[in-house]
Amino acid sequence: MNRDQLQKFVQYLITVHHTEVLPTAQKLADEILSQNSEINQVHGAPDPTAGASIDDENCWHLDEEQVQEQVKLFLSQGGYHGSGKQLNLLFAKVREMLKMRDSNGARMLTLITEQFMADPRLSLWRQQGTAMTDKYRQLWDELGALWMCIVLNPHCKLEQKTSWLKQLKKWNSVDVCPWEDGNHGGELPNLTNALPQGANASQDSSNRPHRTVFTRAIEACDLHWQDSHLQHIISSDLYTNYCYHDDTENSLFDSRGWPLWHEHVPTACARVDALRSHGYPREALRLAIAIVNTLRRQQQKQLEMFRTQKKGDCGRGCLYWNGIPELPHKSITSITNLEGWVGHPLDPVGTLFSSLMEACLTEDETFSGLPDFTENVGQCKSLEYHHLPAHKFLEEGESYVTLAVEVALIGLGQQRIMPDGLYTQEKVCRNEEQLISKLQEIELDDTLVKIFRKQAVFLLEAGPYSGLGEIIHRESVPMHTFAKYLFTCLLPHDAELAYKIALRAMRLLVLESTAPTGDLTRPHHIASVVPNRYPRWFTLSHIESQQCELASTMLTAAKGDVRRLETVLESIQKNIHSSSHIFKLAQDAFKIATLMDSLPDITLLKVSLELGLQVMRMTLSTLNWRRREMVRWLVTCATEVGVYALDSIMQSWFTLFTPTEATSIVATTVMSNSTIVRLHLDCHQQEKLASSARTLALQCAMKDPQNCALSALTLCEKDHIAFETAYQIVLDAATTGMSYTQLFTIARYMEHRGYPMRAYKLATLAMTHLNLSYNQDTHPAINDVLWACALSHSLGKNELAAIIPLVVKSVKCATVLSDILRRCTLTTPGMVGLHGRRNSGKLMSLDKAPLRQLLDATIGAYINTTHSRLTHISPRHYSEFIEFLSKARETFLMAHDGHIQFTQFIDNLKQIYKGKKKLMMLVRERFG
């Protein structure tokens, strides 16, 4: 600053803080103006903004109370209002402090951890047995990982480590301390030991002590940095041993003399993370390169060993343990971990990937203030990263980026067992997706394509070490998401290899071995058949949708290639067990096949139809709420494929549809005008389809007459013989299997079609099934009864005479009977004959059969109804009852001695119900 700026600076500073600094400012001003004062004997002045000198230990002032209050506040907001983000910023601050080697980093993390441990929700969740939210779990994960970094500080003093260990053990022993896998269960052996593979590895998890979020940090307190080989690796770029023979399993150098580091992979990567976190990026990078070179060498060795075993005495007859052959013990390496590296609490693959990518961003040799990789990964594209000077221990043409990509592919392709518990399973998916999205930000050049090719070939051939090998454990994590990414990357460069990978990855063994593969009827949601033996797959629906995505990606890519489409179709039919996913694929294939810009791809259409047919077979005997939509869609798809497809689905309808679906949706749609127009059918083709539809209709009517008879008659209308057959089926079923509603519906249809005698026959059959009691005067069947009587009446005296006894037997409701009676007495039966010729008939007599029988039945019904109503009548219904009696009188009076009958009836009532004085007074008033 110049003199004026400095003067202004000082004056403002004093003004803003005048209450605090005025005395000090006065004192300093006096000293500066005094010639002999101490302040004037010293050159320059202290600069508090410059930080500590090179020799000072970095130790900034830490406002402990403020940290505690902030954490408490953010936790109390329960992850809302961006509090999770704020807590992540605090964690980032801790990492920043560690990188600056500020000794307050560990103190700040202790304060944060204490607040986390004091969160009242912990005990609440433990009591209720509920899981904490995912966001909150991720914060605990970061907490555990940070402690891991702190205790792995390569330059911390022993007493510091001891006090941390004491503190960690204290937290660890609190019963609400969160468990590492988030579901209070499912444990793994000590992290510092590589896990043995084989029958003994799956010891009962309930006997092992629980692992909490601090367990790994506690175990890491046993790790040290004194190993001379490790010290050489991290301290020098020139550490080699060229005369070393690469023969033993745990050799310290490979055949090129480059150093290797054999340590349980997550532990080794935790060291890399610790070095980076504590501001040793060069050392972290050297160790990361040694680890990646070790992994690549192990990969190669395992591949050679697996090939030898396949050729050798093992052959095809080796012992299988849960799907993994019992390999000789010396082959066991960290690659066969039960504990996968993707989704691992220490994120080993992510650590190696980030370390290497950061190195590619650092163009100059000074690792000054490295940017956080995640924010700057985009810059990698603009940087000419592959022209950076290669590291001593990289192959020719390799760079940090190629190494980062390769280690990500190795990690993603590792065969690993699905962990227990919802949280850990979701974490596997999340971690995999994060890693893939980081890979997608890197542009693939020829060098990287070579690495993709090399790793893809390895993954296919590597046997049990690879999730894409020939042999996988039934419970190993599926590779669908990863394979979809590999497929997309490899497709433009090596289609054959891309398809091999994708097809191999389609497996979902956990859903097999529940039923023979030929049985497609089983419900698709069985997670495990033996629940006590296998962990539950909580993420199964996500996994199945990823499997579906992979298949869809292949279908899209294979458009126009008959051979590939057939292969993909076979794979879908063999591996996908969910009808809704197969239906989605069928729809996808249909969309891709019928894109507007070109003629439909007929092979892909056939794939679509084939998948649709499989869905029909799978859901035929299970309930599925989308079934109607699926059936309609299938007919649309078959229509696009052509007339022979429609004919074929109608001929084999019984394996695909229920009789109702076959008649009401399938055949009806096929026979519609729109289908005929859509397919430009000639008369011969139309007749062939119609003939198949009629055959189908008759078969369905036989199988399910109640639901299919009407559709069958409609479909057979144009063919006399078929129509007669359908009618006969209805008559045969009418006596036993059909309700009066169904029979009345068909009878009305028959009348509408101009078959009144047949309609009459069915109406009389319907009447035999009906029973209307005295109080059912609003029953929906009343309209049908009135219609049936009107139909009989129009046909003539004989028909009316035949139906009336049936009506009398079936209907006990007085108002309905009087309505029929009234209508019958108004017109002559058969006045409009079959041919519209008017008959010169007379009105029927009420004194003779059949109307006499109907009149007596109606009077009887009124008498019965009256007694029934009077047993439970309340005063508010009196006036309504009097009206009812007036209606009854009208019917009584239709008989020649009706007035006498009615008078006797009223006298009877007055006698029997004399207790109901008010009501009987009303009866007397109206009827005498």
mmCIF file of N, CA and C in Angstrom, residues 659-660 663-664 700-701 704-712 737-738 742:
data_model
loop_
_atom_site.group_PDB
_atom_site.id
_atom_site.type_symbol
_atom_site.label_atom_id
_atom_site.label_comp_id
_atom_site.label_asym_id
_atom_site.label_seq_id
_atom_site.Cartn_x
_atom_site.Cartn_y
_atom_site.Cartn_z
ATOM 1 N N PRO A 659 -59.633 -66.900 -21.892
ATOM 2 C CA PRO A 659 -60.702 -66.870 -22.896
ATOM 3 C C PRO A 659 -61.316 -65.469 -23.046
ATOM 4 N N THR A 660 -61.513 -64.780 -21.922
ATOM 5 C CA THR A 660 -62.109 -63.434 -21.994
ATOM 6 C C THR A 660 -61.228 -62.493 -22.808
ATOM 7 N N THR A 663 -61.304 -63.319 -26.607
ATOM 8 C CA THR A 663 -62.486 -62.903 -27.376
ATOM 9 C C THR A 663 -62.696 -61.396 -27.307
ATOM 10 N N SER A 664 -62.631 -60.812 -26.092
ATOM 11 C CA SER A 664 -63.041 -59.402 -25.977
ATOM 12 C C SER A 664 -61.960 -58.432 -26.443
ATOM 13 N N CYS A 700 -63.281 -70.552 -26.955
ATOM 14 C CA CYS A 700 -63.379 -69.753 -25.713
ATOM 15 C C CYS A 700 -64.769 -69.878 -25.096
ATOM 16 N N ALA A 701 -65.805 -69.893 -25.963
ATOM 17 C CA ALA A 701 -67.181 -70.008 -25.462
ATOM 18 C C ALA A 701 -67.381 -71.348 -24.759
ATOM 19 N N ASP A 704 -65.312 -70.973 -21.362
ATOM 20 C CA ASP A 704 -65.799 -69.999 -20.389
ATOM 21 C C ASP A 704 -67.053 -69.309 -20.941
ATOM 22 N N PRO A 705 -68.191 -70.062 -20.954
ATOM 23 C CA PRO A 705 -69.390 -69.506 -21.598
ATOM 24 C C PRO A 705 -69.884 -68.221 -20.936
ATOM 25 N N GLN A 706 -69.772 -68.133 -19.591
ATOM 26 C CA GLN A 706 -70.289 -66.934 -18.914
ATOM 27 C C GLN A 706 -69.693 -65.655 -19.496
ATOM 28 N N ASN A 707 -68.363 -65.659 -19.680
ATOM 29 C CA ASN A 707 -67.697 -64.416 -20.082
ATOM 30 C C ASN A 707 -67.474 -64.288 -21.583
ATOM 31 N N CYS A 708 -67.614 -65.396 -22.314
ATOM 32 C CA CYS A 708 -67.235 -65.327 -23.724
ATOM 33 C C CYS A 708 -68.376 -65.547 -24.712
ATOM 34 N N ALA A 709 -69.543 -66.005 -24.224
ATOM 35 C CA ALA A 709 -70.618 -66.377 -25.153
ATOM 36 C C ALA A 709 -71.033 -65.210 -26.046
ATOM 37 N N LEU A 710 -71.228 -64.050 -25.436
ATOM 38 C CA LEU A 710 -71.699 -62.908 -26.222
ATOM 39 C C LEU A 710 -70.673 -62.505 -27.281
ATOM 40 N N SER A 711 -69.373 -62.421 -26.864
ATOM 41 C CA SER A 711 -68.322 -62.083 -27.832
ATOM 42 C C SER A 711 -68.291 -63.126 -28.944
ATOM 43 N N ALA A 712 -68.461 -64.402 -28.571
ATOM 44 C CA ALA A 712 -68.410 -65.481 -29.568
ATOM 45 C C ALA A 712 -69.524 -65.315 -30.595
ATOM 46 N N GLY A 737 -74.211 -73.218 -16.014
ATOM 47 C CA GLY A 737 -73.107 -72.292 -15.678
ATOM 48 C C GLY A 737 -73.367 -70.818 -15.845
ATOM 49 N N MET A 738 -74.599 -70.394 -16.225
ATOM 50 C CA MET A 738 -74.735 -68.975 -16.531
ATOM 51 C C MET A 738 -75.753 -68.288 -15.626
ATOM 52 N N GLN A 742 -76.259 -62.620 -17.427
ATOM 53 C CA GLN A 742 -75.590 -62.975 -18.687
ATOM 54 C C GLN A 742 -76.610 -63.425 -19.729
#
